[in-house]
Coordinates of C-alpha atoms and ligand atoms in Angstrom, one line a residue:
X113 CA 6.0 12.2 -29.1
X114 CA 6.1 15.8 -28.3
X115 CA 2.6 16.4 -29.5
X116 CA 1.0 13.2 -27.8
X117 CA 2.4 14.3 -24.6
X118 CA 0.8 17.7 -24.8
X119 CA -2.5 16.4 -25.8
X120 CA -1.7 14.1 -22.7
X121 CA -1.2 16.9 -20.1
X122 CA -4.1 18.5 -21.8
X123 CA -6.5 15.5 -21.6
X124 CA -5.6 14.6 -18.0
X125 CA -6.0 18.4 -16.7
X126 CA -9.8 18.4 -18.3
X127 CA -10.8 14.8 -17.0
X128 CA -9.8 15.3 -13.5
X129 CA -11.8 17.9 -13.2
X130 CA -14.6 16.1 -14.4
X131 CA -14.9 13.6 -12.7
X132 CA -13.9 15.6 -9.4
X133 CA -11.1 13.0 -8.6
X134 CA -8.8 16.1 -9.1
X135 CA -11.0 18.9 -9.8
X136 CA -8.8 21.1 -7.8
X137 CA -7.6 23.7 -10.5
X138 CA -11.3 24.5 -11.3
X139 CA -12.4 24.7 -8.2
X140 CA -9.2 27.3 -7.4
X141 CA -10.4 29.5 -9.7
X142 CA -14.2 29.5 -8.9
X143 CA -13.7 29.9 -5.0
X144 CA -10.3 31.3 -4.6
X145 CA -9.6 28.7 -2.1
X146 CA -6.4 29.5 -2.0
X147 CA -6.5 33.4 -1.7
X148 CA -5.2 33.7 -5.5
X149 CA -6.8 36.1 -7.9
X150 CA -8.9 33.9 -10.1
X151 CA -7.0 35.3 -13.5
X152 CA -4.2 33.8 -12.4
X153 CA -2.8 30.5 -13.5
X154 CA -2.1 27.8 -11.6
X155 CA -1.2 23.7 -11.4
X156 CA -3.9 21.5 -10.6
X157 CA -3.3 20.3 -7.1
X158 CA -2.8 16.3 -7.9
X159 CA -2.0 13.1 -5.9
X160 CA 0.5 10.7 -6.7
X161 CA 3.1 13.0 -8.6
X162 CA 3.3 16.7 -9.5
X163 CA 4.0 18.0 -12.6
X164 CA 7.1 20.3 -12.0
X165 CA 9.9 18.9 -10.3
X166 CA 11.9 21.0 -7.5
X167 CA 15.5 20.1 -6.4
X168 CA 15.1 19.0 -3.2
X169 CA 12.2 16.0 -4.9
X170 CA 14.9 15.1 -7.4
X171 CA 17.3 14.7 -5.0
X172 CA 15.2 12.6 -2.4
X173 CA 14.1 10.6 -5.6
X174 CA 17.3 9.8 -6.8
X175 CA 18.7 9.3 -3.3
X176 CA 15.4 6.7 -2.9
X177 CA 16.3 4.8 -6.7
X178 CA 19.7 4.3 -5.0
X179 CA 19.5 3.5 -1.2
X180 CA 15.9 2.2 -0.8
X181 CA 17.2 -1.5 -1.4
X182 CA 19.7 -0.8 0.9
X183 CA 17.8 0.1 3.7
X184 CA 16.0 -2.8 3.4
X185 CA 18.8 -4.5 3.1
X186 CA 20.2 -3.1 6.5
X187 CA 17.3 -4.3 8.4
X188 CA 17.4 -8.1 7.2
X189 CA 21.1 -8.3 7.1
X190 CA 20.6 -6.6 10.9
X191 CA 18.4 -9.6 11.8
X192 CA 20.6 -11.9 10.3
X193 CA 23.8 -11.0 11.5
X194 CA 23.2 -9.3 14.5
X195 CA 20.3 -10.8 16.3
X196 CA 17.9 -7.4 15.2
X197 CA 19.7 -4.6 16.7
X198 CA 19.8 -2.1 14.2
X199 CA 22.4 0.5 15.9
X200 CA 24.8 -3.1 16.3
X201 CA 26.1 -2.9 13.0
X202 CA 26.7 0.8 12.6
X203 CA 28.5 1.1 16.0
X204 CA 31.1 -2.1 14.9
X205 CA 31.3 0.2 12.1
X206 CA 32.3 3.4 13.7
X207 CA 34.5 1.7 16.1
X208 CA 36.5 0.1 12.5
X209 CA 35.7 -3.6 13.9
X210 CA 33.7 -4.1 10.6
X211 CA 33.4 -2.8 7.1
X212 CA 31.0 -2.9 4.5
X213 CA 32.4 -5.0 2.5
X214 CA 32.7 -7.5 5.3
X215 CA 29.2 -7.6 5.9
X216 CA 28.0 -7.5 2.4
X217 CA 30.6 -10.8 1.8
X218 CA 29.0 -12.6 4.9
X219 CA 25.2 -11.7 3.5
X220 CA 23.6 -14.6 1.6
X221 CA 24.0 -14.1 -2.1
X222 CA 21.4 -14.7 -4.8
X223 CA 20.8 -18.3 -5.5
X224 CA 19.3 -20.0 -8.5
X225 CA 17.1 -21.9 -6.2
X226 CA 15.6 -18.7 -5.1
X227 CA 14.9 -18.0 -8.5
X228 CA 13.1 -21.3 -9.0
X229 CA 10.9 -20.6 -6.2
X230 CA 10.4 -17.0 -7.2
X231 CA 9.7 -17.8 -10.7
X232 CA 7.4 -20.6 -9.4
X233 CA 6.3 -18.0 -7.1
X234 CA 5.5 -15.0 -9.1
X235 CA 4.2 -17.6 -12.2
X236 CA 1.6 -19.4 -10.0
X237 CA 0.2 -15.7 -9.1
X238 CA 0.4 -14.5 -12.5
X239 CA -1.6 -18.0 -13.4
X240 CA -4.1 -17.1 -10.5
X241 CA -5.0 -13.8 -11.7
X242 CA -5.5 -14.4 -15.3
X243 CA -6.9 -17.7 -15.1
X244 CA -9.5 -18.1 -12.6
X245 CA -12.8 -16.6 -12.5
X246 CA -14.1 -15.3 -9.4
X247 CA -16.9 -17.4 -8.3
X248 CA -16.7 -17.3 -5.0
X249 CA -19.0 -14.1 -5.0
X250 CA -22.2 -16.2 -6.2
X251 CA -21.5 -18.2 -2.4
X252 CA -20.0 -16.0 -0.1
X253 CA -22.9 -14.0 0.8
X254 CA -21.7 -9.8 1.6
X255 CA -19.0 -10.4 -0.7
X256 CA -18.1 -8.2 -4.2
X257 CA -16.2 -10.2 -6.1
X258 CA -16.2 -10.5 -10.2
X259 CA -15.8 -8.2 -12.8
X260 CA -16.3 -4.3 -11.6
X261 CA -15.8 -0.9 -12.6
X262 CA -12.4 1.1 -11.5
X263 CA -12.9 5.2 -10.9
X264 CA -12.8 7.2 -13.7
X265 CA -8.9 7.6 -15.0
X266 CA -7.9 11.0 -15.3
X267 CA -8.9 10.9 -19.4
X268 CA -12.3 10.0 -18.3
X269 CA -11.9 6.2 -19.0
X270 CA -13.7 3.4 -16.5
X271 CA -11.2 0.5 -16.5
X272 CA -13.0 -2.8 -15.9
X273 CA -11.3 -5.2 -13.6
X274 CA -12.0 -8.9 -12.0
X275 CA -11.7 -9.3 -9.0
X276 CA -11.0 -12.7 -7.6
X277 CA -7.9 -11.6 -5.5
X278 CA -10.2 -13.4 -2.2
X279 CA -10.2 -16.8 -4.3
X280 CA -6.8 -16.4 -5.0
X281 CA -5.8 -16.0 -1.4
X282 CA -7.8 -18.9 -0.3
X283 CA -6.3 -21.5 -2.8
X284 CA -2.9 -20.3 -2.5
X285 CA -3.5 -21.1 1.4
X286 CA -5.4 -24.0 1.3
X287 CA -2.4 -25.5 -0.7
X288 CA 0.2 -24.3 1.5
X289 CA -2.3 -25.6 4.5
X290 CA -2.0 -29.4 2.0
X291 CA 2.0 -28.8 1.4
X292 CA 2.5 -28.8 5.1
X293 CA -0.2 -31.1 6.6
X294 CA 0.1 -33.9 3.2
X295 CA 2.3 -33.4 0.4
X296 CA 5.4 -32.1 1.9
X297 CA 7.3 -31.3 -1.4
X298 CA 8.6 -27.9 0.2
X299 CA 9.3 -27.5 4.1
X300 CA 6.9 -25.0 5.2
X301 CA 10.0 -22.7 6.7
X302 CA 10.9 -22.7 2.7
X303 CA 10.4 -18.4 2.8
X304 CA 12.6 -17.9 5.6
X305 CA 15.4 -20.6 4.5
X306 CA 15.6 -18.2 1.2
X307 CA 15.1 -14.7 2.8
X308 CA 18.1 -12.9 1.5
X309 CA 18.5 -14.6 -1.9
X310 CA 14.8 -14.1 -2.6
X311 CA 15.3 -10.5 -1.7
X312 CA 17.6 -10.5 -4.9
X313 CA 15.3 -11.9 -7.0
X314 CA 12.7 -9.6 -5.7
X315 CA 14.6 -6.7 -6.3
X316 CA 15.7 -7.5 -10.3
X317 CA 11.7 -8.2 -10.6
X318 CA 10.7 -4.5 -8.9
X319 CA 13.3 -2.4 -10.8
X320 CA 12.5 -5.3 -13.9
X321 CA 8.7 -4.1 -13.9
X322 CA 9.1 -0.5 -13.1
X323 CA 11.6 -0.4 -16.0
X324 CA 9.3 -1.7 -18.8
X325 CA 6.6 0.4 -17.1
X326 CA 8.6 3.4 -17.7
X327 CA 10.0 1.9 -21.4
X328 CA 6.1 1.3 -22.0
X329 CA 4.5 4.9 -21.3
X330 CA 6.7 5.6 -24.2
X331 CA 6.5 3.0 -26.5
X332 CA 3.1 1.8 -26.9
X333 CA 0.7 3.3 -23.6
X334 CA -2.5 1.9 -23.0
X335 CA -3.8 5.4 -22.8
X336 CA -1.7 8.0 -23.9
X337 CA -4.6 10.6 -22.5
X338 CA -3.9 9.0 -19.3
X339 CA 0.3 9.6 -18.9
X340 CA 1.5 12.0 -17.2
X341 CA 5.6 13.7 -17.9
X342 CA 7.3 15.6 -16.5
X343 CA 10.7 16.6 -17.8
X344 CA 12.7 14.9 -15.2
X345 CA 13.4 11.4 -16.2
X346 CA 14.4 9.9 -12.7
X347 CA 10.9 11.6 -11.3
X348 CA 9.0 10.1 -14.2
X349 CA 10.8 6.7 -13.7
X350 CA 10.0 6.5 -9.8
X351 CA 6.4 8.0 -10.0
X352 CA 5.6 6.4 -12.7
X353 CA 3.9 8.0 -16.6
X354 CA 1.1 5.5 -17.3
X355 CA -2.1 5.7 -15.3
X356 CA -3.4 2.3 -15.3
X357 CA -0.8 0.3 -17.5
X358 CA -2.5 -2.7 -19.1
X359 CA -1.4 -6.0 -21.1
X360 CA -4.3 -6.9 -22.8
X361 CA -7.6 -6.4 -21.7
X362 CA -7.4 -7.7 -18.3
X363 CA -3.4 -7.3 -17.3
X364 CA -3.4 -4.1 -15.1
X365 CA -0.1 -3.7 -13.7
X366 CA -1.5 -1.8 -10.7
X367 CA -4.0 -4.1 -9.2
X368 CA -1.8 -7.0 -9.2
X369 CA 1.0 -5.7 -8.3
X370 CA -0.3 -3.7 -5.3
X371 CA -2.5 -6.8 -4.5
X372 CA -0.9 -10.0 -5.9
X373 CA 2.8 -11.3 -5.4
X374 CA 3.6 -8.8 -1.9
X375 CA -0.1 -9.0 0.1
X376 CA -0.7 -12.8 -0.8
X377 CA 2.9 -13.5 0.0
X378 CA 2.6 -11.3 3.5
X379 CA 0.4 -14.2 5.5
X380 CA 2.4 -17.1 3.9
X381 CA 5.9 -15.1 5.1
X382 CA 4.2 -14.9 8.7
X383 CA 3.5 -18.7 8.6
X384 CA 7.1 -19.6 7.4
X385 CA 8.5 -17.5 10.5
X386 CA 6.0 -19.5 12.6
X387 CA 7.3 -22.9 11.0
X388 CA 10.9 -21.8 11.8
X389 CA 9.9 -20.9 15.2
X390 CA 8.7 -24.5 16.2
X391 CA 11.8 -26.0 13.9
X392 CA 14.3 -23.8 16.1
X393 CA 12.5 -23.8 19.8
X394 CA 9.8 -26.7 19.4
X395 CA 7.2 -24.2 20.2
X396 CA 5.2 -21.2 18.7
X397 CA 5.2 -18.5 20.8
X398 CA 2.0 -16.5 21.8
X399 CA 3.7 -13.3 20.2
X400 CA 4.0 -14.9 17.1
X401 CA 0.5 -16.2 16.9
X402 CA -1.0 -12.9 17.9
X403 CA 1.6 -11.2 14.8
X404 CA 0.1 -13.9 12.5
X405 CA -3.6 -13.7 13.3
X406 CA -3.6 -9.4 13.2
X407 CA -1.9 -9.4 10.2
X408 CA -3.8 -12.1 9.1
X409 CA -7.3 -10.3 9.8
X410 CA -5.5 -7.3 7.7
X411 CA -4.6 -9.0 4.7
X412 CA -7.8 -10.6 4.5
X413 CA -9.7 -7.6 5.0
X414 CA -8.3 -6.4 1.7
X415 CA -9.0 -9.2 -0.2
X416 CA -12.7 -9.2 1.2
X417 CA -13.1 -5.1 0.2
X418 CA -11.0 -5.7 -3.2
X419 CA -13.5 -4.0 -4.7
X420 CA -13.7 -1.2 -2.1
X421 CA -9.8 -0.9 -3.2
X422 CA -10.0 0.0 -6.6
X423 CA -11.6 3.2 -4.9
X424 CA -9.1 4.2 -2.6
X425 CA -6.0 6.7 -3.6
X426 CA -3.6 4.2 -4.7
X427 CA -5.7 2.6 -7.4
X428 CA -7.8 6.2 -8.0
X429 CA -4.8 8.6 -7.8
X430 CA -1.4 7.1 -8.6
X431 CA 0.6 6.6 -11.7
X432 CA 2.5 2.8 -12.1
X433 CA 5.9 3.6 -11.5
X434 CA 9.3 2.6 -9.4
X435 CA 7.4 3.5 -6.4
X436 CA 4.6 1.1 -6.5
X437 CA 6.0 -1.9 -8.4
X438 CA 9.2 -2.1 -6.8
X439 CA 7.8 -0.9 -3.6
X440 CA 4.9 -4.0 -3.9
X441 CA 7.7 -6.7 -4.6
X442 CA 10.2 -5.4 -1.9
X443 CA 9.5 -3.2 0.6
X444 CA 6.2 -4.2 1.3
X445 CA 6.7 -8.1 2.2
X446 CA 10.3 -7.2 3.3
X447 CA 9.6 -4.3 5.8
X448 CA 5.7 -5.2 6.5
X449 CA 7.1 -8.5 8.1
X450 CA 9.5 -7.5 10.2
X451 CA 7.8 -8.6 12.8
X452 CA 7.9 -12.4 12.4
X453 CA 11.1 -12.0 11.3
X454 CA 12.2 -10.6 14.5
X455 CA 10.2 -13.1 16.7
X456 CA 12.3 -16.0 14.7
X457 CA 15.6 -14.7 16.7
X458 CA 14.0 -13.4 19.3
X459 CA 10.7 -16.0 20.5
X460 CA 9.3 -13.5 23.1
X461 CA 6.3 -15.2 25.3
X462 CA 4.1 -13.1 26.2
X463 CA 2.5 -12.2 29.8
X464 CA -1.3 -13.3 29.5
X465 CA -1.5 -9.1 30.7
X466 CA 0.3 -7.8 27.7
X467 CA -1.0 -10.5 25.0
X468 CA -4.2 -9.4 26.0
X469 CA -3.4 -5.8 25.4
X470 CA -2.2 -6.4 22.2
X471 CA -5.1 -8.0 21.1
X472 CA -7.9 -5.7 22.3
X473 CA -5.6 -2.9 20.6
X474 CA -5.0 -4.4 17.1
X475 CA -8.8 -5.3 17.3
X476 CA -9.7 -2.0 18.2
X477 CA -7.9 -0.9 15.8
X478 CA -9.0 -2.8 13.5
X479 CA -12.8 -2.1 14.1
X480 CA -12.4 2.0 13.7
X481 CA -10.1 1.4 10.4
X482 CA -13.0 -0.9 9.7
X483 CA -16.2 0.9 10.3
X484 CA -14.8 4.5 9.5
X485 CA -14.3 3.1 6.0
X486 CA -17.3 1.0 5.6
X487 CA -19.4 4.5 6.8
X488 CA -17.8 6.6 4.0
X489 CA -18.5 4.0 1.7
X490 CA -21.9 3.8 2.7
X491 CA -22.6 7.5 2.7
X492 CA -21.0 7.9 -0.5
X493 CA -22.8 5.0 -2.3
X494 CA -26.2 6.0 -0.6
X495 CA -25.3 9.8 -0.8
X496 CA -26.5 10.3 2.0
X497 CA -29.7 8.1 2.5
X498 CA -28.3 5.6 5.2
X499 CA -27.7 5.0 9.0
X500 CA -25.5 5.8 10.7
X501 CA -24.9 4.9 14.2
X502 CA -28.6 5.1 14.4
X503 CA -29.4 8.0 12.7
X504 CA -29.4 9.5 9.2
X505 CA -25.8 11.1 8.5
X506 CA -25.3 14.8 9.2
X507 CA -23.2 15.7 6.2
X508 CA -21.8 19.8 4.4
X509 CA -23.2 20.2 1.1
X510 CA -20.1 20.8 -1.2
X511 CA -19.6 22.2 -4.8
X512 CA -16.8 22.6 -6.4
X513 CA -15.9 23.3 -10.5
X514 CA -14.1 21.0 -13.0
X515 CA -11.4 22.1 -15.3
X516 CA -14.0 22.3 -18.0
X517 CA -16.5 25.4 -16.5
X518 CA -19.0 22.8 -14.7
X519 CA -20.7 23.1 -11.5
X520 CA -20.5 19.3 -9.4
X521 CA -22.1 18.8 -6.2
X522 CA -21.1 16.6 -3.3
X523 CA -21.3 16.0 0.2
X524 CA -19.3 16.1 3.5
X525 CA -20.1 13.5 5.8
X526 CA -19.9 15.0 10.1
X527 CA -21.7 11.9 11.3
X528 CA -19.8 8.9 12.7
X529 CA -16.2 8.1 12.7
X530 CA -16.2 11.0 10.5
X531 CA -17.8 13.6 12.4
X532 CA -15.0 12.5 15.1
X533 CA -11.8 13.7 13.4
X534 CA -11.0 13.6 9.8
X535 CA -9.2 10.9 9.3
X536 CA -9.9 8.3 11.4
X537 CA -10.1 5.2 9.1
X538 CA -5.8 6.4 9.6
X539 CA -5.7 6.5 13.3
X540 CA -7.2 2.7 13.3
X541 CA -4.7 1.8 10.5
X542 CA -2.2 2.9 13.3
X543 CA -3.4 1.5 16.2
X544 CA -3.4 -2.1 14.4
X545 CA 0.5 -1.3 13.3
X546 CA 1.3 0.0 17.0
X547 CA -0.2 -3.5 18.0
X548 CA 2.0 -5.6 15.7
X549 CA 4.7 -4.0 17.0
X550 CA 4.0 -4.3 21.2
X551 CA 3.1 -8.6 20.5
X552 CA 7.1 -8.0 19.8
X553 CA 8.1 -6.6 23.6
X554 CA 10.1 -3.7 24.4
X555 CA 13.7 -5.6 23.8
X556 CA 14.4 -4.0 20.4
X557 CA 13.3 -1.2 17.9
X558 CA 13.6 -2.8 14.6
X559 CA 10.3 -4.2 15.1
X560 CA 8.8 -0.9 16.3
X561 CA 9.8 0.3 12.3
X562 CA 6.9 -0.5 11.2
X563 CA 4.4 1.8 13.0
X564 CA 6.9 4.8 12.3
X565 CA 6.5 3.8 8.9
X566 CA 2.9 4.1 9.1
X567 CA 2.8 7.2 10.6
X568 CA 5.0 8.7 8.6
X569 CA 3.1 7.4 5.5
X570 CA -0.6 8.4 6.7
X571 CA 0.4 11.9 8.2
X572 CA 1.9 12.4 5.2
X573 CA -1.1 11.3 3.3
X574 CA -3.3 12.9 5.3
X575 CA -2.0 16.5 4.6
X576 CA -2.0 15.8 0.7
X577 CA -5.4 14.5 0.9
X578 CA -6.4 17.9 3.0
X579 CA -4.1 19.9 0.5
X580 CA -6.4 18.6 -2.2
X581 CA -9.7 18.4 -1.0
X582 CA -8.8 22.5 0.1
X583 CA -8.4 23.2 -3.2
X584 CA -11.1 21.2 -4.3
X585 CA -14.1 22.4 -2.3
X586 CA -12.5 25.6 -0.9
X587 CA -14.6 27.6 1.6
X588 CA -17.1 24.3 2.1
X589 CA -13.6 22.5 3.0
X590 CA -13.4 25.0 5.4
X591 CA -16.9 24.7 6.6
X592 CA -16.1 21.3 7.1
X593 CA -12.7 21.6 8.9
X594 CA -14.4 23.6 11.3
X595 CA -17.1 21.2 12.1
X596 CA -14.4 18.5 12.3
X597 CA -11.3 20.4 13.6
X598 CA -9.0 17.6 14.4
X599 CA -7.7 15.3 11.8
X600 CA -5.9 11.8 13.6
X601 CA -6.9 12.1 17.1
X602 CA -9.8 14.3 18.4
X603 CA -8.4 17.3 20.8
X604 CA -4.5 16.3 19.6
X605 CA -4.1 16.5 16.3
Ligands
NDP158 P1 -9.6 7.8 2.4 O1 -10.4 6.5 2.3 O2 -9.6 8.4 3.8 O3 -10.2 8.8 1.4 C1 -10.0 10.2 1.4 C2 -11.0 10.9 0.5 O4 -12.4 10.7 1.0 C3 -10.9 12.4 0.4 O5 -10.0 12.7 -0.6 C4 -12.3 12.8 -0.1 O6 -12.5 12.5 -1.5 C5 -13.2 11.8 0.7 N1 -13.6 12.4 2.0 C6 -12.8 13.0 2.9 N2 -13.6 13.3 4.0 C7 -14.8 12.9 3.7 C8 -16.1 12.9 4.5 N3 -16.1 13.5 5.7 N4 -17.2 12.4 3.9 C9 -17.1 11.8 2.7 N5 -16.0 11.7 2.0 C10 -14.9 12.3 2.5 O7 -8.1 7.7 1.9 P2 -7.2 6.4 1.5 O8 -7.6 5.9 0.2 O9 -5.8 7.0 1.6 O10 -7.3 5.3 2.6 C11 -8.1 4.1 2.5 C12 -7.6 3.2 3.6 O11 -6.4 2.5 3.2 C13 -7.3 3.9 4.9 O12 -8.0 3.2 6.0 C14 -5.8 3.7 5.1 O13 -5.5 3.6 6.5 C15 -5.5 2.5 4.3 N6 -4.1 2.6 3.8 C16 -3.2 1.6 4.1 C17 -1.9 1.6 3.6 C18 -0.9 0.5 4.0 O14 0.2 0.5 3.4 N7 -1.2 -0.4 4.9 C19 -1.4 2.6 2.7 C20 -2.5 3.6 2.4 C21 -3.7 3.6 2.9 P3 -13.5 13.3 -2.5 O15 -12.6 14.0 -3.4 O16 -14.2 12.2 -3.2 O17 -14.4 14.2 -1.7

């Protein structure tokens, strides 16, 4: 075991400087990026998880194994028995007119019923993925759909995957859409009747999957070149050992967790608040159509750039642990919906003013987070030989050296979105959350949780990412950086 996790650590040091995903320890060495002598040693600079584990990251990861369900817990539970005000319950608390235990008695408990449906649920995705070919790339023209290449891994491996996650969307829709309109063998406010229970279920499935992950890396790894240990057990269990755990040829843990059971579920959870909204008031509020159609333009924007996905950092950069499978089955369609929920106890009608607002934002929004991707995308795939806003891209020539001695070359786009501040494919991604939030009013914060969330999670993301790509290209980073001096928001930040 010993040895194979050496030759692991080895294998992934030496492949992630090839392929440049990670590059960043030879790069160190051959620029000095980080003003250290190049005889000295150092850890390559990584994403997803690190390699040494410090006190203060144990703590916070064994704090987040314990309270994470909790605090999602807390919000619901707010929602459900205090009408969404989140300081409510803490005050009754701290006055001694409640305890714990009384709220956790009057919560919904786990139900077998809601382990039918999540079963059925889960099961029917499961069936979905596996089963059915994409085809719907041969008609949908613009579309990538079918079977495509992954990044390189770490160990140098190019995972094939299929993507069909669009055609899975659509049919999962299209027979909610029949349920409601024809069949009627489930009420269509079915999600929200089962919130709490389901959240149960949810929760034995995320700490379920993370656990065999975890059991897995060990026992029988798809690539043992591609694990990564530490020797901390609760960081290894949370940030997970295996790269890209498979089942099979086709399995991958990653994609369909990240992009099955949660994202699918997302617009189907916004519907079911909208059902209970006309069951409970006899009307659909404007709010909660604007909530439903945003996020609804979001979720099907990943499905439609699946293949786009298996780029970004969490498919190209992330090890399958705690964090993303229970954080795909809980928090994400728990605290990504809060919205809906919130407009269920709270059916806020909009002024025509302020609906209007939110829509130009979360379009907005939507059309930088949009376009600043698409233009990366393009520039990369082109390298360089496209147009941009008119024009062919102004881009930094970069090099920077792999863990192996070799010299690689790429480029630095300043033209478009890019050439406006670093990161603004994030500052989009927030304006959309900020908009989800204002269709909710100004009555309450627990819907505003979201966009703090998201700034939290993309600030935070976008200092890695400079952290890395510092290390990475060193003084053309800084080239770079000083062509484009603002990261989020150009003269700001
Ligand atoms: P990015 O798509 O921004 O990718 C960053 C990488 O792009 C860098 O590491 C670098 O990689 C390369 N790069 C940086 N600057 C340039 C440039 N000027 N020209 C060319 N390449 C450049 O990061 P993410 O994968 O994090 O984000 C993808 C999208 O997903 C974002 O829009 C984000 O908002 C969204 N997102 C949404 C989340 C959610 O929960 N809703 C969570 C996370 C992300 P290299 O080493 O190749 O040079």
């Amino acid at each position: 075991m010993e040895a194979s996790r050496r030759r692991s650590q080895h294998g992934a040091n030496g492949a992630n400087g090839a392929n440049g995903a990670n590059g960043a320890n030879g790069a160190n060495g051959a620029n000095g990026a980080n003003g250290k002598g190049s005889g000295q040693e150092e850890q390559p600079a990584q994403w997803g998880r690190a390699w040494e584990v410090d006190w203060f990251s144990l703590c916070s990861v064994v704090g987040l194994l314990c309270f994470a369900p909790f605090i999602v817990f807390y919000f619901v539970m707010a929602c459900d028995q205090y009408q969404c005000s989140v300081s409510q319950p803490l005050v009754e608390l701290l006055r001694g007119e409640t305890t714990l235990l009384s709220i956790w008695a009057r919560a919904p408990s786990f139900t077998w019923t809601a382990a039918k449906i999540y079963a059925v649920w889960v099961g029917f995705q499961l069936f979905l993925y596996m089963c059915v070919p994409d085809v719907s790339h041969k008609f949908i023209p613009g579309y990538v759909g079918g079977v495509q290449d992954g990044a390189r891994t770490p160990a140098g491996l190019i995972n094939k995957y299929e993507i069909n996650g669009l055609q899975c969307w659509l049919i999962t829709h299209a027979l909610w859409y029949a349920n409601a309109q024809h069949f009627l063998w489930f009420s269509p406010t079915i999600i929200f009747d089962n919130w709490i229970p389901l959240m149960w279920c949810a929760n034995i499935l995320g700490y379920a999957v993370a656990s065999f992950a975890f059991a897995k890396a060990y026992l029988f790894p798809s690539n043992s070149d591609d694990c990564k240990f530490t020797g901390n057990i609760f960081y290894n269990y949370m940030m997970g050992i295996e790269f890209n755990p498979r089942v099979g040829k086709w399995f991958d843990f990653k994609l369909f967790f990240n992009g099955r059971p949660g994202i699918v579920a997302w617009t189907l959870i916004n519907l079911s608040y909208m059902a209970k909204q006309q069951e409970l008031y006899g009307h659909v509020t404007n709010s909660m159509v604007l909530v439903n159609v945003l996020q609804a333009v979001y979720v099907l924007d990943f499905f439609w750039n699946e293949a786009w996905y298996l780029k970004t950092i969490d498919i190209c950069h992330d090890h399958f642990g705690w964090y993303l499978g229970w954080g795909d089955c809980v928090w994400l369609p728990y605290l990504y919906t809060l919205q809906g929920l919130y407009l269920v106890y709270h059916p806020v009608q909009l002024s025509s003013g302020h609906a209007l607002a939110v829509l130009l934002l979360g379009l907005v929004g939507y059309y930088i987070f949009r376009s600043a991707n698409h233009q990366k995308d393009l520039f990369r795939r082109t390298e360089g030989s496209c147009s941009i806003w008119g024009r062919k891209p102004a881009h930094i020539e970069c090099s920077y050296r792999s863990a192996d001695g070799g010299v690689h070359r790429s480029k630095l786009m300043t033209s478009g979105f890019w050439g406006v501040a670093r990161h603004l494919n994030y500052t989009g991604d927030l304006m959309g959350s900020l908009a989800y939030c204002a269709a909710c009013g100004f009555g309450h914060v627990l819907p505003y949780f979201y966009v703090v969330y998201m700034t939290i999670l993309l600030v935070h993301r976008c200092v890695r990412d400079e952290h890395r790509c510092g290390s990475k290209y060193g003084k053309d980073w800084k080239r770079y950086t000083d062509a484009v001096p603002y990261r989020l928001i150009p003269g700001v930040f």
